[in-house]
mmCIF file with all atom_site columns, C-alpha atoms and ligand atoms in Angstrom:
data_model
loop_
_atom_site.group_PDB
_atom_site.id
_atom_site.type_symbol
_atom_site.label_atom_id
_atom_site.label_alt_id
_atom_site.label_comp_id
_atom_site.label_asym_id
_atom_site.label_entity_id
_atom_site.label_seq_id
_atom_site.pdbx_PDB_ins_code
_atom_site.Cartn_x
_atom_site.Cartn_y
_atom_site.Cartn_z
_atom_site.occupancy
_atom_site.B_iso_or_equiv
_atom_site.pdbx_formal_charge
_atom_site.auth_seq_id
_atom_site.auth_comp_id
_atom_site.auth_asym_id
_atom_site.auth_atom_id
_atom_site.pdbx_PDB_model_num
ATOM   1  C  CA  . MET A 1 1  ? -37.463 -89.201  37.820 1.00 71.00 ? 30  MET A CA  1
ATOM   2  C  CA  . PRO A 1 2  ? -33.852 -90.612  38.409 1.00 77.00 ? 31  PRO A CA  1
ATOM   3  C  CA  . GLN A 1 3  ? -33.440 -93.192  40.630 1.00 87.00 ? 32  GLN A CA  1
ATOM   4  C  CA  . PRO A 1 4  ? -31.773 -92.005  44.141 1.00 94.00 ? 33  PRO A CA  1
ATOM   5  C  CA  . LYS A 1 5  ? -28.130 -93.436  44.486 1.00 96.00 ? 34  LYS A CA  1
ATOM   6  C  CA  . VAL A 1 6  ? -25.900 -93.562  47.319 1.00 97.00 ? 35  VAL A CA  1
ATOM   7  C  CA  . ALA A 1 7  ? -23.031 -91.201  47.754 1.00 97.00 ? 36  ALA A CA  1
ATOM   8  C  CA  . ILE A 1 8  ? -19.840 -91.098  49.818 1.00 98.00 ? 37  ILE A CA  1
ATOM   9  C  CA  . ASP A 1 9  ? -18.404 -88.270  51.577 1.00 98.00 ? 38  ASP A CA  1
ATOM   10 C  CA  . TYR A 1 10 ? -14.648 -89.104  51.508 1.00 98.00 ? 39  TYR A CA  1
ATOM   11 C  CA  . GLN A 1 11 ? -13.877 -86.114  53.932 1.00 98.00 ? 40  GLN A CA  1
ATOM   12 C  CA  . ALA A 1 12 ? -16.146 -87.815  56.525 1.00 98.00 ? 41  ALA A CA  1
ATOM   13 C  CA  . CYS A 1 13 ? -15.288 -91.504  55.711 1.00 98.00 ? 42  CYS A CA  1
ATOM   14 C  CA  . ASP A 1 14 ? -12.428 -93.120  57.932 1.00 98.00 ? 43  ASP A CA  1
ATOM   15 C  CA  . PRO A 1 15 ? -12.353 -96.852  58.081 1.00 98.00 ? 44  PRO A CA  1
ATOM   16 C  CA  . SER A 1 16 ? -10.391 -96.604  61.535 1.00 98.00 ? 45  SER A CA  1
ATOM   17 C  CA  . PHE A 1 17 ? -13.745 -95.874  63.171 1.00 98.00 ? 46  PHE A CA  1
ATOM   18 C  CA  . CYS A 1 18 ? -15.148 -99.111  61.700 1.00 98.00 ? 47  CYS A CA  1
ATOM   19 C  CA  . LYS A 1 19 ? -14.829 -102.610 63.517 1.00 97.00 ? 48  LYS A CA  1
ATOM   20 C  CA  . ASP A 1 20 ? -11.710 -104.303 62.611 1.00 98.00 ? 49  ASP A CA  1
ATOM   21 C  CA  . ASN A 1 21 ? -11.214 -101.460 59.858 1.00 98.00 ? 50  ASN A CA  1
ATOM   22 C  CA  . VAL A 1 22 ? -13.902 -103.243 57.738 1.00 98.00 ? 51  VAL A CA  1
ATOM   23 C  CA  . CYS A 1 23 ? -16.674 -101.134 55.960 1.00 98.00 ? 52  CYS A CA  1
ATOM   24 C  CA  . ALA A 1 24 ? -19.814 -102.566 57.471 1.00 97.00 ? 53  ALA A CA  1
ATOM   25 C  CA  . SER A 1 25 ? -21.950 -100.526 54.701 1.00 98.00 ? 54  SER A CA  1
ATOM   26 C  CA  . ALA A 1 26 ? -20.134 -102.360 51.838 1.00 98.00 ? 55  ALA A CA  1
ATOM   27 C  CA  . GLN A 1 27 ? -20.761 -105.564 53.592 1.00 97.00 ? 56  GLN A CA  1
ATOM   28 C  CA  . VAL A 1 28 ? -24.565 -105.244 53.718 1.00 97.00 ? 57  VAL A CA  1
ATOM   29 C  CA  . CYS A 1 29 ? -24.899 -104.075 50.261 1.00 98.00 ? 58  CYS A CA  1
ATOM   30 C  CA  . GLU A 1 30 ? -26.036 -107.073 48.149 1.00 97.00 ? 59  GLU A CA  1
ATOM   31 C  CA  . ARG A 1 31 ? -25.508 -105.133 45.018 1.00 97.00 ? 60  ARG A CA  1
ATOM   32 C  CA  . LYS A 1 32 ? -21.727 -104.574 45.878 1.00 98.00 ? 61  LYS A CA  1
ATOM   33 C  CA  . VAL A 1 33 ? -22.377 -100.966 45.234 1.00 98.00 ? 62  VAL A CA  1
ATOM   34 C  CA  . LEU A 1 34 ? -19.348 -100.307 47.641 1.00 98.00 ? 63  LEU A CA  1
ATOM   35 C  CA  . ARG A 1 35 ? -16.173 -102.222 47.759 1.00 98.00 ? 64  ARG A CA  1
ATOM   36 C  CA  . GLN A 1 36 ? -13.261 -102.200 50.051 1.00 98.00 ? 65  GLN A CA  1
ATOM   37 C  CA  . GLU A 1 37 ? -10.415 -103.830 48.812 1.00 98.00 ? 66  GLU A CA  1
ATOM   38 C  CA  . LYS A 1 38 ? -8.623  -104.448 52.103 1.00 98.00 ? 67  LYS A CA  1
ATOM   39 C  CA  . PRO A 1 39 ? -9.569  -103.447 55.506 1.00 98.00 ? 68  PRO A CA  1
ATOM   40 C  CA  . GLY A 1 40 ? -8.482  -99.895  56.577 1.00 98.00 ? 69  GLY A CA  1
ATOM   41 C  CA  . GLU A 1 41 ? -8.874  -98.821  52.990 1.00 98.00 ? 70  GLU A CA  1
ATOM   42 C  CA  . LEU A 1 42 ? -11.467 -96.202  51.834 1.00 98.00 ? 71  LEU A CA  1
ATOM   43 C  CA  . PRO A 1 43 ? -14.211 -98.038  49.862 1.00 98.00 ? 72  PRO A CA  1
ATOM   44 C  CA  . ASP A 1 44 ? -14.859 -97.476  46.081 1.00 98.00 ? 73  ASP A CA  1
ATOM   45 C  CA  . ILE A 1 45 ? -18.336 -96.612  44.864 1.00 98.00 ? 74  ILE A CA  1
ATOM   46 C  CA  . TYR A 1 46 ? -20.146 -97.874  41.864 1.00 97.00 ? 75  TYR A CA  1
ATOM   47 C  CA  . PRO A 1 47 ? -23.304 -95.685  42.127 1.00 94.00 ? 76  PRO A CA  1
ATOM   48 C  CA  . SER A 1 48 ? -24.820 -97.000  38.899 1.00 94.00 ? 77  SER A CA  1
ATOM   49 C  CA  . LEU A 1 49 ? -25.565 -100.253 40.673 1.00 97.00 ? 78  LEU A CA  1
ATOM   50 C  CA  . CYS A 1 50 ? -27.420 -98.714  43.602 1.00 97.00 ? 79  CYS A CA  1
ATOM   51 C  CA  . LEU A 1 51 ? -30.896 -99.019  44.137 1.00 96.00 ? 80  LEU A CA  1
ATOM   52 C  CA  . GLY A 1 52 ? -31.201 -96.296  46.802 1.00 96.00 ? 81  GLY A CA  1
ATOM   53 C  CA  . CYS A 1 53 ? -32.710 -98.516  49.321 1.00 96.00 ? 82  CYS A CA  1
ATOM   54 C  CA  . ALA A 1 54 ? -30.675 -96.913  52.296 1.00 97.00 ? 83  ALA A CA  1
ATOM   55 C  CA  . ASP A 1 55 ? -29.711 -100.090 53.992 1.00 97.00 ? 84  ASP A CA  1
ATOM   56 C  CA  . CYS A 1 56 ? -26.036 -99.094  54.127 1.00 98.00 ? 85  CYS A CA  1
ATOM   57 C  CA  . LEU A 1 57 ? -26.633 -95.742  55.704 1.00 98.00 ? 86  LEU A CA  1
ATOM   58 C  CA  . PRO A 1 58 ? -27.227 -96.567  59.521 1.00 98.00 ? 87  PRO A CA  1
ATOM   59 C  CA  . LEU A 1 59 ? -24.148 -98.899  59.568 1.00 98.00 ? 88  LEU A CA  1
ATOM   60 C  CA  . CYS A 1 60 ? -21.547 -96.230  59.091 1.00 98.00 ? 89  CYS A CA  1
ATOM   61 C  CA  . PRO A 1 61 ? -20.266 -94.885  62.006 1.00 98.00 ? 90  PRO A CA  1
ATOM   62 C  CA  . LYS A 1 62 ? -18.914 -91.544  60.337 1.00 98.00 ? 91  LYS A CA  1
ATOM   63 C  CA  . LYS A 1 63 ? -22.413 -90.815  58.604 1.00 98.00 ? 92  LYS A CA  1
ATOM   64 C  CA  . ALA A 1 64 ? -20.515 -90.718  55.284 1.00 98.00 ? 93  ALA A CA  1
ATOM   65 C  CA  . LEU A 1 65 ? -23.096 -92.183  53.110 1.00 98.00 ? 94  LEU A CA  1
ATOM   66 C  CA  . LEU A 1 66 ? -25.825 -90.451  51.684 1.00 97.00 ? 95  LEU A CA  1
ATOM   67 C  CA  . ILE A 1 67 ? -28.704 -90.807  49.180 1.00 96.00 ? 96  ILE A CA  1
ATOM   68 C  CA  . MET A 1 68 ? -28.781 -88.069  46.442 1.00 93.00 ? 97  MET A CA  1
ATOM   69 C  CA  . SER A 1 69 ? -31.669 -87.944  44.104 1.00 86.00 ? 98  SER A CA  1
HETATM 70 S  S1  . SF4 B 2 .  ? -18.223 -95.653  54.584 1.00 95.80 ? 112 SF4 B S1  1
HETATM 71 FE FE1 . SF4 B 2 .  ? -18.382 -95.516  56.819 1.00 95.80 ? 112 SF4 B FE1 1
HETATM 72 S  S2  . SF4 B 2 .  ? -18.764 -97.873  57.215 1.00 95.80 ? 112 SF4 B S2  1
HETATM 73 FE FE2 . SF4 B 2 .  ? -17.582 -97.614  55.251 1.00 95.80 ? 112 SF4 B FE2 1
HETATM 74 S  S3  . SF4 B 2 .  ? -15.430 -97.334  55.662 1.00 95.80 ? 112 SF4 B S3  1
HETATM 75 FE FE3 . SF4 B 2 .  ? -16.342 -95.347  55.476 1.00 95.80 ? 112 SF4 B FE3 1
HETATM 76 S  S4  . SF4 B 2 .  ? -16.734 -94.968  57.632 1.00 95.80 ? 112 SF4 B S4  1
HETATM 77 FE FE4 . SF4 B 2 .  ? -16.557 -97.029  57.750 1.00 95.80 ? 112 SF4 B FE4 1
HETATM 78 S  S1  . SF4 B 2 .  ? -28.734 -97.652  49.039 1.00 95.80 ? 113 SF4 B S1  1
HETATM 79 FE FE1 . SF4 B 2 .  ? -28.682 -99.849  49.142 1.00 95.80 ? 113 SF4 B FE1 1
HETATM 80 S  S2  . SF4 B 2 .  ? -28.150 -100.739 46.929 1.00 95.80 ? 113 SF4 B S2  1
HETATM 81 FE FE2 . SF4 B 2 .  ? -27.328 -98.519  47.522 1.00 95.80 ? 113 SF4 B FE2 1
HETATM 82 S  S3  . SF4 B 2 .  ? -25.150 -98.979  48.330 1.00 95.80 ? 113 SF4 B S3  1
HETATM 83 FE FE3 . SF4 B 2 .  ? -26.733 -98.724  50.060 1.00 95.80 ? 113 SF4 B FE3 1
HETATM 84 S  S4  . SF4 B 2 .  ? -27.127 -100.726 50.511 1.00 95.80 ? 113 SF4 B S4  1
HETATM 85 FE FE4 . SF4 B 2 .  ? -26.479 -100.754 48.572 1.00 95.80 ? 113 SF4 B FE4 1
#
């Protein structure tokens, strides 16, 4: 069975909805799967590093993160 991985819906993601324009989901992920270069920028995603723990999901105010299996 493939490991479930996080995916980002870039249609939904909008950093202006996030406190100080900082991606809270990127901050909580210890694996650095989500990386935001600067506040206000869309986060990049490195799904191969993701453990599928889903810790990042509830922090996103736009519900832009999903776990894909
Ligand atoms: S993924 Fe969610 S928490 Fe991260 S910048 Fe986009 S809207 Fe904000
Ligand atoms: S599911 Fe877990 S490992 Fe994957 S991006 Fe979210 S917090 Fe990081």
